[in-house]
Amino acid sequence: MRRTAPEGHGPVRYGPPLPPDGLPVLPGLASVLAAAATRAYGEPVGGGPALLDAAHGYWERRGTPAEPGRVVAGPGAPALLLALTAALGGDVLVPRPCAAWWAPYARLLGRPVFHVATPAECGGVPDPFALLETVRRVRAEGGDPRLLVLSVADDPTATVAPPEVLHEAVEAAAAEGLHLVSDETWRGTLHAPHDTVLVSPAEMLPEQVTVVTDLAGALLPDGWPAAVARLPASTAGDDLHARVLDVLTALDARVAAPVAAAAAYALTEPEPVLARVAATVRLHARVARELHATVVAAGALSLPPQAGRHLYADLGPLREALAGHGVGDAQDLEDFLTARLGMPAPGGHRFGDDLGALRVRLSTGPLLGGTDAERTECLTSPAPLELPHVQRALTLLRSVFDDLRDDAQRWEPPR
């Protein structure tokens, strides 16, 4: 990761990757990939029939069936977002904060990116009034906003937007004629799936929403890049499909044939894949709850994590204590926590937040151990938080945040 602007930090070039699950490859997936490793031909640009059929089934089971010819695959969600941004044209709107990989692809194309504040109760979607005001301002300054990227189950905040909040944001976007790209990579990682209502924008505005799902990290290992996109059921969707394929063809952005075979298998959601996903979600949810409790007990602010493998924390209340350690902005905080915790702790500036805000994304994966054997033990143990290697990691985490809490209390004026 590169540093960020301004004053002496240098520009951000690349953001942190999505939080990995840290677990060994599922044997069934490895077998499918190995069986396809002898294929001498490549996967077609946009995905072959088996992969696209599996993607159709995946969305149909979620109540948002894709029309024929409206699904496209690529070597990761970034390639698909790049193609969509190039095909749609215009300026891009994203929430603040947002996934670190969204904005760089627009900037690569020379497209302005405008961050929009999110509501207090969640991240991932813009506040509707802030969205309308941003669109008005951009147009008044000669801009051409056309695309809004959002995420109901969000990286980095690990929150899930309530349906009523999402509906207001979607209505505001529709009123301004924006096309929506819904990043639904994390929709299968809800910590309490029976208590959390997740609604896709595609259910609310099917003719103006493209859904993108990155399979690497969700259904596939992190190092197997594959993603699928569901385009709108409209005449405009036909045109968008053709233009996206043009961009992917120009980039020769195709899914590797063995990975495509594994992706098609995973998208059919056979029992071994579903069981692994469920076990992974339970494990990371337990660790995320412990991580959240530790951070909040130290005096930091954080919404309770509802999805994914991470937590977004605001250490602003600990600013004076952190200043004693030379921490004055998010880059300093990133350096400080990364060194103290021995794990990546990207600052909020990586996600479009203000550099001066002391915010950070903490991931649960590094707390599961350093070897496949330790991580597998976490996955199969009825009490993973009590395993020695997890206890050591959590003890270090608590020690760092308890020290910050103690430092902050020393800075408090006497009553």
Tab-separated table of N, CA and C in Angstrom, residues 308-412:
chain	number	residue	atom	x	y	z
A	308	GLY	N	-19.329	-9.629	6.735
A	308	GLY	CA	-17.928	-9.567	6.353
A	308	GLY	C	-16.970	-10.044	7.422
A	309	ARG	N	-15.716	-9.655	7.270
A	309	ARG	CA	-14.618	-10.133	8.117
A	309	ARG	C	-13.796	-8.958	8.618
A	310	HIS	N	-14.477	-7.907	9.034
A	310	HIS	CA	-13.755	-6.697	9.379
A	310	HIS	C	-14.612	-5.815	10.268
A	311	LEU	N	-14.006	-4.730	10.692
A	311	LEU	CA	-14.638	-3.759	11.583
A	311	LEU	C	-14.090	-2.388	11.214
A	312	TYR	N	-14.934	-1.370	11.265
A	312	TYR	CA	-14.482	-0.009	10.983
A	312	TYR	C	-14.598	0.789	12.266
A	313	ALA	N	-13.499	1.338	12.743
A	313	ALA	CA	-13.471	1.993	14.049
A	313	ALA	C	-13.004	3.433	13.912
A	314	ASP	N	-13.614	4.293	14.708
A	314	ASP	CA	-13.234	5.707	14.787
A	314	ASP	C	-12.541	5.923	16.127
A	315	LEU	N	-11.243	6.192	16.078
A	315	LEU	CA	-10.450	6.394	17.296
A	315	LEU	C	-10.329	7.871	17.649
A	316	GLY	N	-11.234	8.684	17.102
A	316	GLY	CA	-11.221	10.106	17.402
A	316	GLY	C	-11.273	10.414	18.888
A	317	PRO	N	-12.104	9.689	19.681
A	317	PRO	CA	-12.115	9.971	21.127
A	317	PRO	C	-10.781	9.717	21.815
A	318	LEU	N	-9.883	9.003	21.162
A	318	LEU	CA	-8.569	8.709	21.743
A	318	LEU	C	-7.471	9.577	21.126
A	319	ARG	N	-7.875	10.665	20.487
A	319	ARG	CA	-6.920	11.482	19.732
A	319	ARG	C	-5.764	11.975	20.596
A	320	GLU	N	-6.057	12.468	21.792
A	320	GLU	CA	-4.978	13.016	22.628
A	320	GLU	C	-4.011	11.916	23.056
A	321	ALA	N	-4.562	10.735	23.373
A	321	ALA	CA	-3.686	9.622	23.738
A	321	ALA	C	-2.828	9.210	22.558
A	322	LEU	N	-3.402	9.178	21.375
A	322	LEU	CA	-2.650	8.795	20.179
A	322	LEU	C	-1.616	9.849	19.819
A	323	ALA	N	-1.916	11.118	20.085
A	323	ALA	CA	-0.944	12.174	19.800
A	323	ALA	C	0.343	11.967	20.592
A	324	GLY	N	0.207	11.368	21.778
A	324	GLY	CA	1.396	11.076	22.564
A	324	GLY	C	2.281	10.030	21.928
A	325	HIS	N	1.726	9.299	20.967
A	325	HIS	CA	2.510	8.303	20.221
A	325	HIS	C	2.876	8.808	18.822
A	326	GLY	N	2.682	10.096	18.593
A	326	GLY	CA	3.023	10.680	17.296
A	326	GLY	C	1.985	10.450	16.228
A	327	VAL	N	0.769	10.091	16.619
A	327	VAL	CA	-0.295	9.823	15.649
A	327	VAL	C	-1.152	11.069	15.502
A	328	GLY	N	-1.160	11.631	14.291
A	328	GLY	CA	-1.944	12.835	14.053
A	328	GLY	C	-2.974	12.705	12.963
A	329	ASP	N	-2.854	11.659	12.143
A	329	ASP	CA	-3.828	11.470	11.075
A	329	ASP	C	-3.989	9.976	10.793
A	330	ALA	N	-4.800	9.663	9.794
A	330	ALA	CA	-5.132	8.261	9.522
A	330	ALA	C	-3.928	7.465	9.043
A	331	GLN	N	-3.009	8.108	8.323
A	331	GLN	CA	-1.816	7.377	7.895
A	331	GLN	C	-0.933	7.040	9.082
A	332	ASP	N	-0.776	7.985	9.991
A	332	ASP	CA	-0.020	7.703	11.218
A	332	ASP	C	-0.687	6.587	12.018
A	333	LEU	N	-2.012	6.615	12.087
A	333	LEU	CA	-2.747	5.586	12.816
A	333	LEU	C	-2.542	4.220	12.170
A	334	GLU	N	-2.576	4.188	10.851
A	334	GLU	CA	-2.315	2.943	10.127
A	334	GLU	C	-0.938	2.394	10.466
A	335	ASP	N	0.068	3.247	10.426
A	335	ASP	CA	1.430	2.806	10.725
A	335	ASP	C	1.548	2.321	12.170
A	336	PHE	N	0.928	3.081	13.092
A	336	PHE	CA	1.015	2.759	14.514
A	336	PHE	C	0.360	1.414	14.822
A	337	LEU	N	-0.874	1.212	14.386
A	337	LEU	CA	-1.580	-0.022	14.707
A	337	LEU	C	-1.017	-1.220	13.957
A	338	THR	N	-0.590	-1.018	12.730
A	338	THR	CA	0.013	-2.123	11.981
A	338	THR	C	1.243	-2.642	12.708
A	339	ALA	N	2.067	-1.724	13.210
A	339	ALA	CA	3.270	-2.129	13.941
A	339	ALA	C	2.929	-2.763	15.286
A	340	ARG	N	1.979	-2.184	16.016
A	340	ARG	CA	1.652	-2.697	17.346
A	340	ARG	C	0.908	-4.030	17.299
A	341	LEU	N	0.005	-4.168	16.339
A	341	LEU	CA	-0.820	-5.375	16.265
A	341	LEU	C	-0.178	-6.486	15.440
A	342	GLY	N	0.807	-6.116	14.630
A	342	GLY	CA	1.432	-7.121	13.774
A	342	GLY	C	0.511	-7.624	12.679
A	343	MET	N	-0.424	-6.781	12.238
A	343	MET	CA	-1.348	-7.149	11.173
A	343	MET	C	-1.767	-5.879	10.440
A	344	PRO	N	-2.202	-5.998	9.193
A	344	PRO	CA	-2.601	-4.791	8.454
A	344	PRO	C	-3.754	-4.081	9.146
A	345	ALA	N	-3.652	-2.751	9.212
A	345	ALA	CA	-4.700	-1.922	9.811
A	345	ALA	C	-4.842	-0.670	8.961
A	346	PRO	N	-5.389	-0.803	7.752
A	346	PRO	CA	-5.453	0.346	6.838
A	346	PRO	C	-6.302	1.473	7.385
A	347	GLY	N	-5.788	2.689	7.247
A	347	GLY	CA	-6.483	3.867	7.728
A	347	GLY	C	-7.684	4.212	6.871
A	348	GLY	N	-8.565	5.039	7.427
A	348	GLY	CA	-9.786	5.400	6.720
A	348	GLY	C	-9.556	6.160	5.433
A	349	HIS	N	-8.398	6.818	5.303
A	349	HIS	CA	-8.098	7.536	4.066
A	349	HIS	C	-8.019	6.592	2.877
A	350	ARG	N	-7.759	5.314	3.122
A	350	ARG	CA	-7.732	4.335	2.036
A	350	ARG	C	-9.117	4.117	1.443
A	351	PHE	N	-10.134	4.489	2.209
A	351	PHE	CA	-11.512	4.238	1.813
A	351	PHE	C	-12.259	5.538	1.512
A	352	GLY	N	-11.498	6.590	1.262
A	352	GLY	CA	-12.109	7.861	0.893
A	352	GLY	C	-12.474	8.744	2.061
A	353	ASP	N	-12.181	8.318	3.284
A	353	ASP	CA	-12.454	9.147	4.444
A	353	ASP	C	-11.398	10.248	4.550
A	354	ASP	N	-11.689	11.259	5.361
A	354	ASP	CA	-10.744	12.361	5.537
A	354	ASP	C	-9.452	11.859	6.172
A	355	LEU	N	-8.341	12.381	5.692
A	355	LEU	CA	-7.046	11.990	6.252
A	355	LEU	C	-6.959	12.348	7.733
A	356	GLY	N	-7.553	13.466	8.112
A	356	GLY	CA	-7.462	13.901	9.497
A	356	GLY	C	-8.306	13.098	10.461
A	357	ALA	N	-9.267	12.333	9.948
A	357	ALA	CA	-10.114	11.514	10.821
A	357	ALA	C	-9.357	10.251	11.219
A	358	LEU	N	-9.392	9.904	12.485
A	358	LEU	CA	-8.619	8.756	12.988
A	358	LEU	C	-9.469	7.485	12.889
A	359	ARG	N	-9.678	7.041	11.652
A	359	ARG	CA	-10.489	5.849	11.416
A	359	ARG	C	-9.634	4.758	10.789
A	360	VAL	N	-10.054	3.507	11.034
A	360	VAL	CA	-9.230	2.379	10.624
A	360	VAL	C	-10.122	1.161	10.389
A	361	ARG	N	-9.738	0.323	9.430
A	361	ARG	CA	-10.419	-0.955	9.227
A	361	ARG	C	-9.552	-2.066	9.808
A	362	LEU	N	-10.141	-2.848	10.710
A	362	LEU	CA	-9.457	-3.976	11.326
A	362	LEU	C	-10.104	-5.264	10.824
A	363	SER	N	-9.293	-6.243	10.457
A	363	SER	CA	-9.806	-7.492	9.903
A	363	SER	C	-9.712	-8.622	10.919
A	364	THR	N	-10.626	-9.571	10.797
A	364	THR	CA	-10.658	-10.705	11.720
A	364	THR	C	-9.730	-11.838	11.290
A	365	GLY	N	-9.445	-11.951	9.992
A	365	GLY	CA	-8.647	-13.062	9.490
A	365	GLY	C	-7.302	-13.239	10.163
A	366	PRO	N	-6.520	-12.151	10.364
A	366	PRO	CA	-5.197	-12.318	10.987
A	366	PRO	C	-5.243	-12.831	12.420
A	367	LEU	N	-6.418	-12.789	13.051
A	367	LEU	CA	-6.528	-13.251	14.438
A	367	LEU	C	-6.745	-14.762	14.531
A	368	LEU	N	-6.854	-15.436	13.383
A	368	LEU	CA	-7.164	-16.869	13.372
A	368	LEU	C	-5.930	-17.756	13.387
A	369	GLY	N	-4.752	-17.171	13.330
A	369	GLY	CA	-3.525	-17.969	13.352
A	369	GLY	C	-2.690	-17.756	12.117
A	370	GLY	N	-1.489	-18.298	12.148
A	370	GLY	CA	-0.546	-18.080	11.061
A	370	GLY	C	-0.331	-19.262	10.150
A	371	THR	N	-0.971	-20.399	10.433
A	371	THR	CA	-0.787	-21.598	9.600
A	371	THR	C	-2.148	-22.160	9.222
A	372	ASP	N	-2.148	-22.978	8.168
A	372	ASP	CA	-3.398	-23.621	7.758
A	372	ASP	C	-3.947	-24.508	8.869
A	373	ALA	N	-3.065	-25.161	9.593
A	373	ALA	CA	-3.514	-26.043	10.674
A	373	ALA	C	-4.232	-25.248	11.764
A	374	GLU	N	-3.688	-24.098	12.132
A	374	GLU	CA	-4.325	-23.278	13.162
A	374	GLU	C	-5.670	-22.741	12.680
A	375	ARG	N	-5.730	-22.317	11.424
A	375	ARG	CA	-6.972	-21.761	10.897
A	375	ARG	C	-8.031	-22.842	10.753
A	376	THR	N	-7.619	-24.028	10.344
A	376	THR	CA	-8.575	-25.134	10.246
A	376	THR	C	-9.112	-25.500	11.617
A	377	GLU	N	-8.248	-25.458	12.616
A	377	GLU	CA	-8.690	-25.738	13.984
A	377	GLU	C	-9.735	-24.712	14.425
A	378	CYS	N	-9.555	-23.450	14.043
A	378	CYS	CA	-10.555	-22.425	14.353
A	378	CYS	C	-11.897	-22.767	13.719
A	379	LEU	N	-11.836	-23.254	12.490
A	379	LEU	CA	-13.059	-23.536	11.741
A	379	LEU	C	-13.834	-24.696	12.338
A	380	THR	N	-13.142	-25.662	12.915
A	380	THR	CA	-13.794	-26.876	13.405
A	380	THR	C	-14.031	-26.867	14.917
A	381	SER	N	-13.439	-25.920	15.636
A	381	SER	CA	-13.560	-25.899	17.088
A	381	SER	C	-14.918	-25.335	17.524
A	382	PRO	N	-15.549	-25.930	18.539
A	382	PRO	CA	-16.795	-25.353	19.071
A	382	PRO	C	-16.553	-24.068	19.858
A	383	ALA	N	-15.311	-23.830	20.252
A	383	ALA	CA	-14.970	-22.624	21.015
A	383	ALA	C	-13.680	-22.027	20.451
A	384	PRO	N	-13.731	-21.460	19.254
A	384	PRO	CA	-12.494	-20.981	18.613
A	384	PRO	C	-11.789	-19.875	19.380
A	385	LEU	N	-12.543	-19.058	20.119
A	385	LEU	CA	-11.906	-17.957	20.846
A	385	LEU	C	-11.068	-18.440	22.015
A	386	GLU	N	-11.246	-19.697	22.393
A	386	GLU	CA	-10.487	-20.242	23.517
A	386	GLU	C	-9.229	-20.988	23.069
A	387	LEU	N	-9.014	-21.105	21.773
A	387	LEU	CA	-7.803	-21.760	21.289
A	387	LEU	C	-6.579	-20.911	21.658
A	388	PRO	N	-5.463	-21.542	22.005
A	388	PRO	CA	-4.304	-20.772	22.481
A	388	PRO	C	-3.824	-19.702	21.513
A	389	HIS	N	-3.742	-20.041	20.225
A	389	HIS	CA	-3.203	-19.052	19.291
A	389	HIS	C	-4.187	-17.889	19.081
A	390	VAL	N	-5.485	-18.152	19.171
A	390	VAL	CA	-6.460	-17.058	19.088
A	390	VAL	C	-6.417	-16.226	20.361
A	391	GLN	N	-6.279	-16.883	21.507
A	391	GLN	CA	-6.167	-16.168	22.772
A	391	GLN	C	-4.968	-15.221	22.766
A	392	ARG	N	-3.849	-15.680	22.223
A	392	ARG	CA	-2.651	-14.823	22.174
A	392	ARG	C	-2.919	-13.590	21.313
A	393	ALA	N	-3.548	-13.801	20.167
A	393	ALA	CA	-3.831	-12.671	19.273
A	393	ALA	C	-4.801	-11.684	19.925
A	394	LEU	N	-5.834	-12.204	20.586
A	394	LEU	CA	-6.802	-11.331	21.236
A	394	LEU	C	-6.192	-10.614	22.437
A	395	THR	N	-5.310	-11.290	23.135
A	395	THR	CA	-4.646	-10.656	24.278
A	395	THR	C	-3.799	-9.470	23.825
A	396	LEU	N	-3.067	-9.645	22.733
A	396	LEU	CA	-2.281	-8.541	22.179
A	396	LEU	C	-3.196	-7.399	21.760
A	397	LEU	N	-4.296	-7.722	21.109
A	397	LEU	CA	-5.244	-6.710	20.677
A	397	LEU	C	-5.769	-5.918	21.868
A	398	ARG	N	-6.196	-6.633	22.920
A	398	ARG	CA	-6.729	-5.954	24.104
A	398	ARG	C	-5.651	-5.100	24.766
A	399	SER	N	-4.429	-5.605	24.793
A	399	SER	CA	-3.343	-4.861	25.430
A	399	SER	C	-3.110	-3.525	24.740
A	400	VAL	N	-3.100	-3.525	23.409
A	400	VAL	CA	-2.870	-2.291	22.663
A	400	VAL	C	-3.985	-1.287	22.922
A	401	PHE	N	-5.240	-1.746	22.859
A	401	PHE	CA	-6.359	-0.818	23.044
A	401	PHE	C	-6.543	-0.431	24.510
A	402	ASP	N	-6.246	-1.345	25.442
A	402	ASP	CA	-6.310	-0.978	26.857
A	402	ASP	C	-5.275	0.087	27.186
A	403	ASP	N	-4.091	-0.023	26.589
A	403	ASP	CA	-3.062	1.001	26.816
A	403	ASP	C	-3.533	2.364	26.315
A	404	LEU	N	-4.191	2.374	25.151
A	404	LEU	CA	-4.702	3.640	24.627
A	404	LEU	C	-5.785	4.202	25.543
A	405	ARG	N	-6.648	3.329	26.070
A	405	ARG	CA	-7.681	3.783	27.002
A	405	ARG	C	-7.050	4.387	28.256
A	406	ASP	N	-6.028	3.707	28.777
A	406	ASP	CA	-5.358	4.214	29.977
A	406	ASP	C	-4.679	5.547	29.709
A	407	ASP	N	-4.057	5.665	28.553
A	407	ASP	CA	-3.427	6.942	28.189
A	407	ASP	C	-4.476	8.047	28.095
A	408	ALA	N	-5.620	7.720	27.518
A	408	ALA	CA	-6.682	8.720	27.376
A	408	ALA	C	-7.195	9.168	28.735
A	409	GLN	N	-7.320	8.225	29.663
A	409	GLN	CA	-7.802	8.577	31.001
A	409	GLN	C	-6.817	9.482	31.732
A	410	ARG	N	-5.529	9.290	31.472
A	410	ARG	CA	-4.538	10.174	32.100
A	410	ARG	C	-4.627	11.601	31.571
A	411	TRP	N	-5.122	11.735	30.312
A	411	TRP	CA	-5.252	13.056	29.713
A	411	TRP	C	-6.508	13.774	30.187
A	412	GLU	N	-7.464	13.040	30.800
A	412	GLU	CA	-8.698	13.668	31.230
A	412	GLU	C	-8.435	14.655	32.365
